[in-house]
CSV table of C-alpha atoms in Angstrom, one decimal:
chain,number,residue,atom,x,y,z
U,72,UNK,CA,30.9,17.6,25.2
U,73,UNK,CA,27.8,19.1,26.7
U,74,UNK,CA,28.7,19.0,30.3
U,75,UNK,CA,30.1,22.5,30.2
U,76,UNK,CA,26.8,24.1,29.4
U,77,UNK,CA,24.3,21.8,31.1
U,78,UNK,CA,21.6,23.8,32.6
U,79,UNK,CA,19.9,22.1,35.5
U,80,UNK,CA,16.2,22.2,35.6
U,81,UNK,CA,15.7,23.5,39.1
U,82,UNK,CA,13.5,26.6,38.7
U,83,UNK,CA,10.6,24.9,37.1
U,84,UNK,CA,8.6,22.0,38.3
U,85,UNK,CA,7.6,19.9,35.4
U,86,UNK,CA,4.2,18.3,35.6
U,87,UNK,CA,2.9,15.6,33.4
U,88,UNK,CA,0.1,16.9,31.2
U,89,UNK,CA,-2.7,14.5,30.5
U,90,UNK,CA,-3.2,14.0,26.7
U,91,UNK,CA,-5.9,16.3,25.5
U,92,UNK,CA,-6.8,14.5,22.3
U,93,UNK,CA,-6.0,11.1,21.0
U,94,UNK,CA,-5.2,11.7,17.5
U,95,UNK,CA,-6.2,9.3,14.7
U,96,UNK,CA,-5.6,11.6,11.8
U,97,UNK,CA,-3.6,10.4,8.9
U,98,UNK,CA,-0.1,11.4,8.3
U,99,UNK,CA,0.8,14.1,5.8
U,100,UNK,CA,4.5,13.8,6.6
U,101,UNK,CA,6.4,11.6,4.2
U,102,UNK,CA,9.7,10.4,5.5
U,103,UNK,CA,12.5,10.1,2.9
U,104,UNK,CA,12.5,6.5,1.7
U,105,UNK,CA,15.9,6.2,0.1
U,106,UNK,CA,18.1,3.5,1.4
U,107,UNK,CA,21.1,5.8,1.2
U,108,UNK,CA,19.5,8.3,3.5
U,109,UNK,CA,19.5,12.1,3.5
U,110,UNK,CA,21.3,13.5,0.4
U,111,UNK,CA,24.7,14.9,1.1
U,112,UNK,CA,24.8,18.7,1.4
U,113,UNK,CA,21.2,18.8,2.9
U,114,UNK,CA,20.8,21.1,5.9
U,115,UNK,CA,19.2,20.0,9.1
U,116,UNK,CA,17.7,23.2,10.4
U,117,UNK,CA,16.1,23.1,13.8
U,118,UNK,CA,14.0,26.0,15.2
U,119,UNK,CA,11.7,26.0,18.2
U,120,UNK,CA,9.0,28.4,19.3
U,121,UNK,CA,7.9,29.3,22.8
U,122,UNK,CA,4.3,30.5,23.4
U,123,UNK,CA,3.4,32.0,26.7
U,124,UNK,CA,1.2,34.6,28.4
U,125,UNK,CA,2.9,37.7,29.8
U,126,UNK,CA,2.1,39.4,33.0
U,127,UNK,CA,-0.4,41.7,31.2
U,128,UNK,CA,-2.3,38.7,30.0
U,129,UNK,CA,-1.1,39.0,26.4
U,130,UNK,CA,-0.1,36.0,24.3
U,131,UNK,CA,3.6,36.2,23.4
U,132,UNK,CA,5.8,34.2,21.1
U,133,UNK,CA,9.5,33.7,21.2
U,134,UNK,CA,11.4,32.0,18.4
U,135,UNK,CA,14.7,30.4,18.9
U,136,UNK,CA,17.8,30.7,16.7
U,137,UNK,CA,18.0,28.1,14.0
U,138,UNK,CA,20.6,25.4,14.7
U,139,UNK,CA,22.0,24.3,11.3
U,140,UNK,CA,23.8,21.1,10.5
U,141,UNK,CA,25.0,20.1,7.0
U,142,UNK,CA,24.8,16.5,6.2
U,143,UNK,CA,28.1,15.2,4.9
U,144,UNK,CA,28.7,12.7,2.1
U,145,UNK,CA,28.8,9.1,3.0
U,146,UNK,CA,30.9,7.1,0.6
U,147,UNK,CA,29.6,3.6,0.1
U,148,UNK,CA,29.3,1.3,-2.9
U,149,UNK,CA,28.0,-2.3,-3.5
U,150,UNK,CA,29.1,-4.5,-6.3
U,151,UNK,CA,27.2,-7.7,-7.2
U,152,UNK,CA,27.4,-10.3,-9.9
U,153,UNK,CA,24.4,-10.1,-12.3
U,154,UNK,CA,24.9,-13.5,-13.8
U,155,UNK,CA,22.6,-16.3,-12.5
U,156,UNK,CA,25.6,-18.6,-12.0
U,157,UNK,CA,28.8,-19.6,-13.6
U,158,UNK,CA,29.0,-18.4,-17.2
U,159,UNK,CA,29.2,-21.3,-19.7
U,160,UNK,CA,32.1,-20.9,-22.1
U,161,UNK,CA,34.5,-22.8,-24.4
U,162,UNK,CA,38.3,-23.0,-24.7
U,163,UNK,CA,39.6,-20.0,-26.7
U,164,UNK,CA,36.3,-18.2,-26.4
U,165,UNK,CA,36.5,-14.5,-27.0
U,166,UNK,CA,34.3,-11.6,-25.8
U,167,UNK,CA,32.8,-13.8,-23.1
U,168,UNK,CA,30.6,-11.5,-21.1
U,169,UNK,CA,30.5,-11.4,-17.3
U,170,UNK,CA,27.9,-9.0,-15.9
U,171,UNK,CA,28.0,-7.0,-12.7
U,172,UNK,CA,25.9,-4.3,-11.0
U,173,UNK,CA,27.5,-1.4,-9.2
U,174,UNK,CA,25.2,0.5,-6.8
U,175,UNK,CA,25.9,3.8,-5.0
U,176,UNK,CA,24.8,3.0,-1.5
U,177,UNK,CA,26.1,6.3,-0.2
U,178,UNK,CA,24.1,9.6,0.0
U,179,UNK,CA,26.0,11.7,-2.6
U,180,UNK,CA,26.6,11.6,-6.3
U,181,UNK,CA,29.9,9.8,-6.7
U,182,UNK,CA,32.3,8.7,-9.5
U,183,UNK,CA,33.7,5.2,-9.3
U,184,UNK,CA,36.9,3.7,-10.6
U,185,UNK,CA,36.5,0.2,-12.0
U,186,UNK,CA,39.1,-2.6,-12.1
U,187,UNK,CA,39.1,-6.3,-12.8
U,188,UNK,CA,41.2,-8.9,-11.1
U,189,UNK,CA,41.6,-12.4,-12.5
U,190,UNK,CA,44.5,-13.8,-10.5
U,191,UNK,CA,42.2,-15.5,-7.9
U,192,UNK,CA,42.7,-18.7,-6.1
U,193,UNK,CA,40.5,-21.8,-6.2
U,194,UNK,CA,40.0,-22.0,-10.0
U,195,UNK,CA,41.7,-23.7,-12.9
U,196,UNK,CA,42.4,-20.8,-15.3
U,197,UNK,CA,42.6,-17.0,-15.5
U,198,UNK,CA,40.4,-15.4,-18.1
U,199,UNK,CA,42.1,-12.5,-19.9
U,200,UNK,CA,40.2,-9.3,-19.6
U,201,UNK,CA,39.9,-7.6,-23.0
U,202,UNK,CA,37.6,-4.7,-21.9
U,203,UNK,CA,35.2,-3.3,-19.3
U,204,UNK,CA,32.0,-2.0,-20.9
U,205,UNK,CA,29.4,0.3,-19.3
U,206,UNK,CA,25.8,-0.5,-20.1
U,207,UNK,CA,25.3,2.9,-21.6
U,208,UNK,CA,21.8,2.2,-23.0
U,209,UNK,CA,20.7,0.8,-19.7
U,210,UNK,CA,19.1,-2.3,-21.1
U,211,UNK,CA,21.1,-4.7,-18.9
U,212,UNK,CA,22.5,-6.6,-21.9
U,213,UNK,CA,25.8,-6.2,-23.5
U,214,UNK,CA,25.4,-4.5,-26.9
U,215,UNK,CA,28.7,-4.6,-28.9
U,216,UNK,CA,29.4,-1.2,-30.5
U,217,UNK,CA,26.5,0.5,-28.6
U,218,UNK,CA,27.6,0.3,-25.0
U,219,UNK,CA,30.6,2.4,-24.1
U,220,UNK,CA,34.0,0.9,-23.4
U,221,UNK,CA,35.3,2.0,-20.0
U,222,UNK,CA,38.5,3.9,-19.7
U,223,UNK,CA,39.7,4.5,-16.1
U,224,UNK,CA,39.8,8.1,-15.1
U,225,UNK,CA,38.2,9.2,-18.4
U,226,UNK,CA,34.6,8.0,-18.2
U,227,UNK,CA,34.3,6.7,-14.6
U,228,UNK,CA,30.6,6.1,-14.1
U,229,UNK,CA,29.0,8.8,-11.9
U,230,UNK,CA,26.1,7.4,-9.8
U,231,UNK,CA,23.5,9.4,-7.9
U,232,UNK,CA,22.6,8.1,-4.5
U,233,UNK,CA,20.8,4.7,-4.8
U,234,UNK,CA,21.5,4.6,-8.5
U,235,UNK,CA,23.2,1.6,-10.1
U,236,UNK,CA,24.9,0.7,-13.4
U,237,UNK,CA,25.4,-2.6,-15.2
U,238,UNK,CA,29.0,-3.3,-16.0
U,239,UNK,CA,30.2,-5.9,-18.5
U,240,UNK,CA,33.6,-7.5,-18.4
U,241,UNK,CA,34.7,-9.1,-21.7
U,242,UNK,CA,37.2,-11.9,-21.4
U,243,UNK,CA,39.1,-14.3,-23.5
U,244,UNK,CA,39.3,-17.9,-22.3
U,245,UNK,CA,42.7,-19.7,-22.6
U,246,UNK,CA,42.8,-22.4,-25.2
U,247,UNK,CA,44.3,-24.8,-22.7
U,248,UNK,CA,41.2,-24.8,-20.5
U,249,UNK,CA,39.4,-28.1,-20.6
U,250,UNK,CA,35.9,-29.3,-19.9
U,251,UNK,CA,34.8,-28.4,-16.4
U,252,UNK,CA,37.5,-25.9,-15.7
U,253,UNK,CA,36.5,-22.7,-13.8
U,254,UNK,CA,38.1,-19.3,-14.2
U,255,UNK,CA,37.1,-16.5,-11.7
U,256,UNK,CA,37.2,-12.8,-12.1
U,257,UNK,CA,36.5,-10.0,-9.7
U,258,UNK,CA,35.2,-6.5,-10.5
U,259,UNK,CA,36.0,-3.8,-8.0
U,260,UNK,CA,34.5,-0.3,-7.8
U,261,UNK,CA,36.2,2.4,-5.7
U,262,UNK,CA,34.9,5.9,-4.8
U,263,UNK,CA,37.0,8.4,-6.6
U,264,UNK,CA,36.8,10.9,-3.6
U,265,UNK,CA,38.5,8.6,-1.1
U,266,UNK,CA,38.5,5.0,0.1
U,267,UNK,CA,39.8,3.7,3.4
U,268,UNK,CA,38.8,2.7,6.8
U,269,UNK,CA,35.2,3.4,7.7
U,270,UNK,CA,35.0,6.8,9.3
U,271,UNK,CA,38.0,8.3,7.5
U,272,UNK,CA,37.0,11.6,6.0
U,273,UNK,CA,38.2,14.2,3.5
U,274,UNK,CA,37.5,17.8,4.5
U,275,UNK,CA,35.3,19.7,2.1
U,276,UNK,CA,35.3,17.0,-0.5
U,277,UNK,CA,31.8,15.8,-0.1
U,278,UNK,CA,28.9,16.7,-2.3
U,279,UNK,CA,27.3,19.9,-1.3
U,280,UNK,CA,30.4,21.3,0.3
U,281,UNK,CA,30.6,19.1,3.3
U,282,UNK,CA,33.1,16.4,4.2
U,283,UNK,CA,33.3,13.0,2.5
U,284,UNK,CA,33.2,10.2,5.0
U,285,UNK,CA,34.1,6.6,4.2
U,286,UNK,CA,31.1,4.3,5.1
U,287,UNK,CA,31.0,0.7,6.2
U,288,UNK,CA,31.9,-0.5,2.7
U,289,UNK,CA,35.3,1.3,2.9
U,290,UNK,CA,34.1,3.3,-0.1
U,291,UNK,CA,34.8,0.4,-2.4
U,292,UNK,CA,33.4,-3.0,-3.1
U,293,UNK,CA,33.9,-6.0,-5.4
U,294,UNK,CA,32.2,-9.1,-6.5
U,295,UNK,CA,33.3,-12.3,-8.1
U,296,UNK,CA,32.0,-14.0,-11.3
U,297,UNK,CA,33.2,-17.2,-12.9
U,298,UNK,CA,33.4,-18.8,-16.3
U,299,UNK,CA,33.1,-22.5,-16.6
U,300,UNK,CA,34.2,-24.5,-19.6
U,301,UNK,CA,31.2,-26.6,-20.8
U,302,UNK,CA,32.2,-28.5,-23.9
U,303,UNK,CA,29.2,-30.5,-24.6
U,304,UNK,CA,29.3,-33.0,-27.5
U,305,UNK,CA,26.7,-35.1,-29.2
U,306,UNK,CA,26.8,-38.6,-30.7
U,307,UNK,CA,24.2,-40.3,-32.9
U,308,UNK,CA,23.5,-44.0,-33.4
U,309,UNK,CA,21.1,-45.7,-35.7
U,310,UNK,CA,19.9,-49.3,-35.4
U,311,UNK,CA,17.2,-51.2,-37.2
U,312,UNK,CA,15.2,-54.4,-36.7
U,313,UNK,CA,13.1,-56.2,-39.2
U,314,UNK,CA,9.8,-58.2,-38.9
U,315,UNK,CA,8.7,-60.0,-42.1
U,316,UNK,CA,5.1,-60.8,-43.0
U,317,UNK,CA,5.7,-64.4,-41.8
U,318,UNK,CA,6.8,-63.6,-38.3
U,319,UNK,CA,10.5,-63.9,-39.1
U,320,UNK,CA,13.1,-61.3,-39.7
U,321,UNK,CA,13.8,-61.6,-43.4
U,322,UNK,CA,14.1,-58.6,-45.6
U,323,UNK,CA,11.4,-59.2,-48.2
U,324,UNK,CA,8.8,-57.0,-49.7
U,325,UNK,CA,6.2,-56.3,-47.0
U,326,UNK,CA,8.7,-56.5,-44.1
U,327,UNK,CA,8.5,-53.8,-41.6
U,328,UNK,CA,11.8,-52.1,-40.6
U,329,UNK,CA,12.0,-50.2,-37.3
U,330,UNK,CA,14.7,-47.6,-37.1
U,331,UNK,CA,15.9,-46.5,-33.7
U,332,UNK,CA,17.9,-43.2,-33.7
U,333,UNK,CA,19.6,-42.3,-30.5
U,334,UNK,CA,21.2,-38.9,-29.7
U,335,UNK,CA,23.5,-38.8,-26.6
U,336,UNK,CA,24.9,-35.5,-25.3
U,337,UNK,CA,28.3,-35.9,-23.5
U,338,UNK,CA,30.7,-33.6,-21.8
U,339,UNK,CA,29.2,-30.9,-19.6
U,340,UNK,CA,26.7,-28.1,-20.0
U,341,UNK,CA,24.0,-28.5,-22.6
U,342,UNK,CA,23.4,-28.2,-26.4
U,343,UNK,CA,20.6,-26.1,-27.7
U,344,UNK,CA,18.5,-26.6,-30.8
U,345,UNK,CA,19.3,-30.3,-31.1
U,346,UNK,CA,17.2,-31.9,-33.9
U,347,UNK,CA,17.1,-35.3,-35.5
U,348,UNK,CA,16.2,-35.8,-39.1
U,349,UNK,CA,16.3,-39.0,-41.2
U,350,UNK,CA,15.4,-39.8,-44.7
U,351,UNK,CA,13.1,-42.7,-45.5
U,352,UNK,CA,15.3,-45.1,-47.4
U,353,UNK,CA,14.8,-45.8,-51.1
U,354,UNK,CA,12.4,-48.6,-51.9
U,355,UNK,CA,10.6,-48.3,-48.6
U,356,UNK,CA,7.5,-46.4,-47.6
U,357,UNK,CA,7.0,-44.7,-44.2
U,358,UNK,CA,4.4,-46.4,-42.1
U,359,UNK,CA,2.0,-43.6,-41.0
U,360,UNK,CA,1.7,-42.9,-37.3
U,361,UNK,CA,4.7,-44.8,-36.2
U,362,UNK,CA,7.0,-41.9,-35.1
U,363,UNK,CA,7.9,-42.0,-31.4
U,364,UNK,CA,10.0,-39.9,-29.1
U,365,UNK,CA,11.2,-41.4,-25.9
U,366,UNK,CA,8.8,-44.3,-26.4
U,367,UNK,CA,5.7,-42.0,-26.7
U,368,UNK,CA,4.0,-41.5,-30.1
U,369,UNK,CA,4.2,-38.2,-31.8
U,370,UNK,CA,1.9,-37.3,-34.7
U,371,UNK,CA,3.1,-37.0,-38.3
U,372,UNK,CA,1.4,-33.6,-38.7
U,373,UNK,CA,3.2,-30.3,-38.4
U,374,UNK,CA,1.8,-29.3,-35.0
U,375,UNK,CA,2.7,-28.6,-31.4
U,376,UNK,CA,4.5,-31.8,-30.8
U,377,UNK,CA,8.2,-32.3,-31.5
U,378,UNK,CA,7.9,-34.6,-34.6
U,379,UNK,CA,6.8,-34.4,-38.1
U,380,UNK,CA,6.8,-36.6,-41.2
U,381,UNK,CA,7.6,-34.8,-44.4
U,382,UNK,CA,6.1,-36.8,-47.4
U,383,UNK,CA,8.3,-37.5,-50.5
U,384,UNK,CA,8.1,-34.9,-53.2
U,385,UNK,CA,9.4,-35.9,-56.6
U,386,UNK,CA,13.0,-37.1,-56.3
U,387,UNK,CA,13.2,-35.8,-52.7
U,388,UNK,CA,12.6,-38.7,-50.4
U,389,UNK,CA,10.3,-38.5,-47.4
U,390,UNK,CA,11.9,-37.8,-44.0
U,391,UNK,CA,11.1,-37.6,-40.3
U,392,UNK,CA,12.2,-34.6,-38.3
U,393,UNK,CA,12.2,-34.4,-34.5
U,394,UNK,CA,13.2,-31.1,-32.8
U,395,UNK,CA,14.6,-31.8,-29.3
U,396,UNK,CA,15.5,-28.2,-28.2
U,397,UNK,CA,18.1,-28.0,-25.4
U,398,UNK,CA,19.5,-31.2,-24.2
U,399,UNK,CA,21.8,-31.3,-21.1
U,400,UNK,CA,24.9,-33.3,-21.0
U,401,UNK,CA,24.4,-36.9,-19.9
U,402,UNK,CA,20.9,-37.1,-21.4
U,403,UNK,CA,19.7,-39.3,-24.3
U,404,UNK,CA,16.9,-38.8,-26.8
U,405,UNK,CA,15.5,-41.8,-28.6
U,406,UNK,CA,13.4,-41.6,-31.8
U,407,UNK,CA,11.8,-44.6,-33.6
U,408,UNK,CA,9.9,-44.9,-36.9
U,409,UNK,CA,8.8,-47.8,-39.1
U,410,UNK,CA,9.0,-48.2,-42.9
U,411,UNK,CA,7.6,-51.0,-45.1
U,412,UNK,CA,9.8,-52.5,-47.8
U,413,UNK,CA,8.2,-52.1,-51.2
P,208,UNK,CA,25.7,32.9,25.4
P,209,UNK,CA,26.3,35.6,22.9
P,210,UNK,CA,23.3,34.2,21.0
P,211,UNK,CA,21.2,34.4,24.0
P,212,UNK,CA,22.0,38.1,24.6
P,213,UNK,CA,21.4,38.8,20.9
P,214,UNK,CA,18.1,37.1,21.1
P,215,UNK,CA,17.2,39.0,24.2
P,216,UNK,CA,17.9,42.2,22.4
P,217,UNK,CA,15.8,41.2,19.4
P,218,UNK,CA,12.9,40.0,21.5
P,219,UNK,CA,12.8,42.9,24.0
P,220,UNK,CA,9.9,45.2,23.4
P,221,UNK,CA,11.0,48.4,21.9
P,222,UNK,CA,8.6,50.4,24.1
P,223,UNK,CA,10.4,49.4,27.3
P,224,UNK,CA,7.0,49.0,28.9
P,225,UNK,CA,6.6,45.3,29.5
P,226,UNK,CA,9.8,43.6,30.6
P,227,UNK,CA,8.5,40.1,29.8
P,228,UNK,CA,10.9,38.3,27.6
P,229,UNK,CA,11.8,34.7,27.0
P,230,UNK,CA,15.0,33.8,25.4
P,231,UNK,CA,15.0,30.4,23.6
P,232,UNK,CA,18.2,28.9,22.3
P,233,UNK,CA,18.4,25.9,19.9
P,234,UNK,CA,21.5,23.8,19.6
P,235,UNK,CA,22.3,20.3,18.3
P,236,UNK,CA,25.0,17.8,19.2
P,237,UNK,CA,26.1,14.5,17.8
P,238,UNK,CA,26.0,11.5,20.2
P,239,UNK,CA,29.0,9.2,19.7
P,240,UNK,CA,30.4,6.1,21.3
P,241,UNK,CA,34.1,6.7,22.1
P,242,UNK,CA,36.6,4.3,23.6
P,243,UNK,CA,37.0,4.7,27.3
P,244,UNK,CA,39.4,3.3,29.9
P,245,UNK,CA,39.2,-0.4,30.6
P,246,UNK,CA,38.1,-1.3,27.0
P,247,UNK,CA,34.7,0.2,27.5
P,248,UNK,CA,32.9,2.7,25.4
P,249,UNK,CA,31.3,5.8,26.6
P,250,UNK,CA,28.7,8.0,25.0
P,251,UNK,CA,29.6,11.6,24.6
P,252,UNK,CA,28.0,14.6,23.0
P,253,UNK,CA,30.1,16.3,20.4
P,254,UNK,CA,29.9,19.6,18.6
P,255,UNK,CA,28.8,18.4,15.1
P,256,UNK,CA,31.7,18.4,12.7
P,257,UNK,CA,30.9,15.5,10.4
P,258,UNK,CA,27.3,14.3,10.2
P,259,UNK,CA,26.2,11.4,8.1
P,260,UNK,CA,23.0,9.4,7.7
P,261,UNK,CA,22.5,7.2,10.8
P,262,UNK,CA,24.2,9.6,13.2
P,263,UNK,CA,22.4,10.2,16.4
P,264,UNK,CA,21.6,13.8,17.3
P,265,UNK,CA,20.6,15.4,20.5
P,266,UNK,CA,18.6,18.6,20.2
P,267,UNK,CA,18.8,21.0,23.2
P,268,UNK,CA,16.4,23.9,23.8
P,269,UNK,CA,17.4,26.2,26.6
P,270,UNK,CA,14.9,28.8,27.7
P,271,UNK,CA,15.3,31.7,30.2
P,272,UNK,CA,13.0,34.3,31.4
P,273,UNK,CA,15.1,37.4,30.9
P,274,UNK,CA,12.3,39.8,31.9
P,275,UNK,CA,11.2,41.0,35.3
P,276,UNK,CA,7.8,39.3,35.3
P,277,UNK,CA,6.8,35.7,35.2
P,278,UNK,CA,5.6,34.0,32.0
P,279,UNK,CA,2.7,31.5,32.3
P,280,UNK,CA,1.1,29.0,29.9
P,281,UNK,CA,4.5,28.2,28.7
P,282,UNK,CA,4.5,26.0,25.6
P,283,UNK,CA,7.6,25.2,23.5
P,284,UNK,CA,7.0,23.6,20.1
P,285,UNK,CA,9.7,22.1,17.9
P,286,UNK,CA,8.9,20.9,14.4
P,287,UNK,CA,11.1,18.0,13.4
P,288,UNK,CA,13.6,18.9,10.7
P,289,UNK,CA,12.7,16.7,7.7
P,290,UNK,CA,16.0,14.8,7.5
P,291,UNK,CA,15.8,13.7,11.1
P,292,UNK,CA,13.7,10.9,12.5
P,293,UNK,CA,12.5,11.4,16.1
P,294,UNK,CA,14.1,9.0,18.6
P,295,UNK,CA,12.5,10.0,21.9
P,296,UNK,CA,13.0,12.3,24.8
P,297,UNK,CA,13.4,11.8,28.5
P,298,UNK,CA,11.3,14.9,29.2
P,299,UNK,CA,8.1,13.6,30.8
P,300,UNK,CA,6.1,16.7,29.8
P,301,UNK,CA,6.8,16.2,26.1
P,302,UNK,CA,4.1,15.3,23.7
P,303,UNK,CA,4.4,14.6,20.1
P,304,UNK,CA,2.4,15.0,16.9
P,305,UNK,CA,2.3,12.8,13.9
P,306,UNK,CA,-0.1,14.9,11.9
P,307,UNK,CA,1.9,18.0,11.2
P,308,UNK,CA,1.3,19.7,14.6
P,309,UNK,CA,-2.5,19.5,14.6
P,310,UNK,CA,-2.8,17.2,17.6
P,311,UNK,CA,-0.4,16.2,20.3
P,312,UNK,CA,-0.3,13.3,22.7
P,313,UNK,CA,2.2,10.8,24.0
P,314,UNK,CA,3.6,8.7,21.1
P,315,UNK,CA,2.2,5.4,22.5
P,316,UNK,CA,-1.4,6.6,22.1
P,317,UNK,CA,-1.0,7.9,18.6
P,318,UNK,CA,-2.0,6.1,15.4
P,319,UNK,CA,-1.3,6.8,11.8
P,320,UNK,CA,-3.2,5.7,8.7
P,321,UNK,CA,-1.2,4.0,5.9
P,322,UNK,CA,-1.8,4.8,2.3
P,323,UNK,CA,-3.9,1.7,2.0
P,324,UNK,CA,-6.2,2.9,4.7
P,325,UNK,CA,-4.9,0.5,7.4
P,326,UNK,CA,-4.3,2.1,10.8
P,327,UNK,CA,-1.2,1.3,12.8
P,328,UNK,CA,0.5,2.5,16.0
P,329,UNK,CA,2.6,5.5,15.4
P,330,UNK,CA,6.4,5.0,15.3
P,331,UNK,CA,9.1,7.4,16.3
P,332,UNK,CA,9.9,8.2,12.7
P,333,UNK,CA,6.3,9.4,12.2
P,334,UNK,CA,6.7,12.3,14.6
P,335,UNK,CA,6.4,15.7,13.0
P,336,UNK,CA,6.5,17.9,16.0
P,337,UNK,CA,7.6,17.8,19.6
P,338,UNK,CA,5.9,19.9,22.2
P,339,UNK,CA,6.5,20.7,25.9
P,340,UNK,CA,3.7,22.2,28.0
P,341,UNK,CA,4.9,23.6,31.3
P,342,UNK,CA,2.1,24.0,33.9
P,343,UNK,CA,4.1,26.2,36.2
P,344,UNK,CA,4.8,29.8,35.3
P,345,UNK,CA,8.4,30.7,34.5
P,346,UNK,CA,9.5,33.2,37.1
P,347,UNK,CA,11.7,36.1,36.2
P,348,UNK,CA,15.2,34.9,35.8
P,349,UNK,CA,14.3,31.3,35.8
P,350,UNK,CA,15.7,29.0,33.1
P,351,UNK,CA,15.4,25.4,32.0
P,352,UNK,CA,16.4,22.9,29.4
P,353,UNK,CA,14.4,20.7,27.1
P,354,UNK,CA,15.8,18.0,24.8
P,355,UNK,CA,15.0,15.3,22.4
P,356,UNK,CA,16.9,12.7,20.3
P,357,UNK,CA,16.9,12.2,16.6
P,358,UNK,CA,18.7,10.2,14.0
P,359,UNK,CA,19.8,11.4,10.6
P,360,UNK,CA,17.6,9.7,8.0
């Protein structure tokens, strides 16, 4: 409390001084930009100077003492999921990677203990955590055998103020999980110095010799991630129709057979690298330029479009190939081509 | 008070001729909201024990003419400690600088130039120095208090 040494200003009359110069100079003073603020252990030193003219007309200077304050360590941490959404997985999947980011939002270098919780409500299964891995090479991607497996208390990540680290949680998915099931997990990071109610402090345990003070995060934080079982499947059908040279549908030499190939992706999620290939049947010849995808023509040549006709070579029959890429569940791709009966 | 006496000793001319001497004492307090009766909160100034970014500080400068003659053209200048952002003062004679102490004016009339060349009105956190210019001489034995607020960056 200051009341005890409050000095009333009664012996001087303070007069407003008109501004002498309106400054438009640029600033040379760069404020610290870190979100975490002044680094723990820094000293705030304040000194003032008085200039005056003494009775003999001489300029005099008086310098104050320096009031020093040491900035204490604020313990704060933020954990976020680094996955764009639920992580697609399959029943009995192993080493399924969930990614998190742990950021030191305090103002001192701090070690964090990490722990995973999977017994969370609102989901259909609990993934089994097999390991927590630190992104040691800092590339943001889990590299088996390269990134370091975390061992609590042994290699707790130590983060400078504002620094962050990517953390991977590897899980096994129960074999009983079925299509559409979700399983959540939570990664928690806790300051090794102390955690607790905001404002709680530990004497002398802060970086730089000051105290450690629990910030608004409580000194710990957590974030959820989720796996979702996306068991996509694919089914193919092939149908044909015939037009004979006389307008009928007899299978005679010269008849044109149109084959329709349909790929349907079921379940949930998507399938990647879907492709359709079909051999031109024996005793028929591919009709050039009749390949279509979703009703639109695609050229026979090997080029930017999805389809190609591969001509026969010796005993190997000719065939059509259409690359479909990733196809989401519920979608259908239809390919047609014509052959002429020899 | 011990500090003041010490300063007085340090600042006193050795010759003993002129007895002009100004003692200037710098101190800092933390401003906190504490629960008060009736569910209210009250703002108190505490001796700093624990200081973290975001804490509000009150810097107090106390001056006293410890000599036997008055001191005139009295100007007190306080550079802002780098980890502290200026938050204003209730002293009407105070002026501030945003250019490292080269020029002083009320904050509202100051401008700063951004790295991209654009000029904008100065903000409290741009302040580099605080200055008080007292027009009246400080009589022998007279004393006063100056203060400003800051926030730990």
